[in-house]
Amino acid sequence: MIGVLYVSHGSRIKEATDEAISFIESVKQSIDIPLQEICFLELAQPDIHQGVEKLIAKGATEISVIPVLLLSAGHYFKDIPKEINEIKTQYPEVTFTYGEPLGVQPRLTAILKERIEETKVAIQEDAKLLVVGRGSYNPQTKIDITAIGQSLYETTAFKNVEVCYLAACEPSFEEALQDALHEEYSQVFIAPYLWFTGVLERHIEQTVAEHNTKSDIIVCEHLGHHRSIQEALKDRVLETLTTQTV
C-alpha cells in the first residue's frame, strides 16, 4: 500500500508550523491516496522517523517522501536522504521514493508578482526591488534566485532589481537593504521568496523597522497559501509514482 510523507522544514514558531500543516492538509485533500502523513525535518514534531512509523503502522509498504521545500539545497541533498537511509535499515521491506523540491517555475515566480501587486502601492520610476532568498552553500541556490530576479525584472515595472539572501550567500539582505537606502531610492520593495512565515520573515520585518529613512520601504507577503503553489506540490507528489527509489 502506498503512503505519502510530507517533510516540511519546521520552525520554533507555532504560527509557522500551523501554517505549514494547514497548507499541506489542503494539498492532501486533492491526492487520492488514503495514507498521508506530515512530519518535520527539525524544530517541530513529528520528525521523519515518527512520520514513517505512522505510515508503516497503517499498512504502508511503499512510501513517497515529499520535500516541502522551494529549492534544492542541503536539506534536500543531504539531511532528508540521510534520515531516510537510516530508516531503510530498520524497514528493509519498505520501498521509498524521493520527490523533488518545487524549483524555479514561472507559476511560482508569478506569485511574487502578485504579492507585489497586492500591496496596492504604485511603483515609482526609481523604485528598487529586493528579491530575498533563504540562502544556501549549494551553488544552485544563487542560480535559482538570480533566475527569479531576472523573471521579475522582465515581468514587472521595476527597472532596478537585485537579489539578496538571509544566510550563506552574498549579498546579505542587510547589506542590500542598506545599499538601497544609501542610494536613496524613493521606494524599496522587499519580496521574500519564502513559503511560510517564521523566524526569517520576522527577521526581515525587524531589520526594516530598525531603519529610519526617507525611502518608502514596502515588505510584500511570503508565498503562503496560493493555488499555484498548491498545484505545484500536488504535481511533485504525483511524480513520485515513477521516481526511482532512493
Coordinates of C-alpha atoms in Angstrom, one line a residue, residues 8-12 16 41-43 68-75 131-138 141-142 144-145 148 163-174 191-201 203-204 222:
S8 CA 8.4 20.3 6.0
H9 CA 11.3 22.3 7.3
G10 CA 9.9 23.0 10.8
S11 CA 10.0 26.1 13.0
R12 CA 10.2 27.0 16.6
A16 CA 4.8 28.9 11.1
L41 CA 12.9 18.0 9.4
E42 CA 13.7 19.9 12.6
L43 CA 12.3 22.1 15.4
V68 CA 8.1 20.6 1.2
L69 CA 11.0 22.8 0.0
L70 CA 11.2 25.6 -2.6
L71 CA 14.7 25.0 -3.9
S72 CA 17.4 22.3 -3.9
A73 CA 19.9 22.8 -1.1
G74 CA 21.5 21.0 1.8
H75 CA 18.2 19.8 3.3
V131 CA 14.2 39.6 -4.1
V132 CA 15.1 37.9 -0.8
G133 CA 16.1 34.2 -0.8
R134 CA 16.7 32.0 2.2
G135 CA 20.3 31.3 1.1
S136 CA 22.4 28.1 1.0
Y137 CA 26.0 27.0 0.5
N138 CA 24.8 25.0 -2.5
T141 CA 20.6 28.4 -4.8
K142 CA 22.2 31.5 -6.3
D144 CA 17.8 29.8 -8.9
I145 CA 17.2 33.1 -7.0
I148 CA 13.7 34.5 -10.2
V163 CA 18.6 39.5 -5.3
C164 CA 20.0 39.0 -1.8
Y165 CA 20.0 36.3 0.9
L166 CA 19.2 35.7 4.5
A167 CA 22.1 33.3 5.1
A168 CA 25.1 31.7 3.5
C169 CA 25.2 33.7 0.2
E170 CA 26.2 37.2 -0.7
P171 CA 25.0 39.9 -0.8
S172 CA 23.2 39.6 2.5
F173 CA 19.7 41.1 2.9
E174 CA 21.1 43.6 5.4
A191 CA 9.8 40.4 -2.0
P192 CA 10.7 37.4 0.2
Y193 CA 10.9 34.1 -1.6
L194 CA 9.7 32.2 1.5
W195 CA 7.0 29.7 1.6
F196 CA 5.7 30.1 5.1
T197 CA 6.0 32.7 7.9
G198 CA 8.6 32.2 10.6
V199 CA 11.9 33.4 12.0
L200 CA 13.2 34.6 8.7
E201 CA 10.2 36.7 7.8
H203 CA 14.0 39.0 10.8
I204 CA 13.1 40.9 7.6
H222 CA 5.5 35.5 1.6

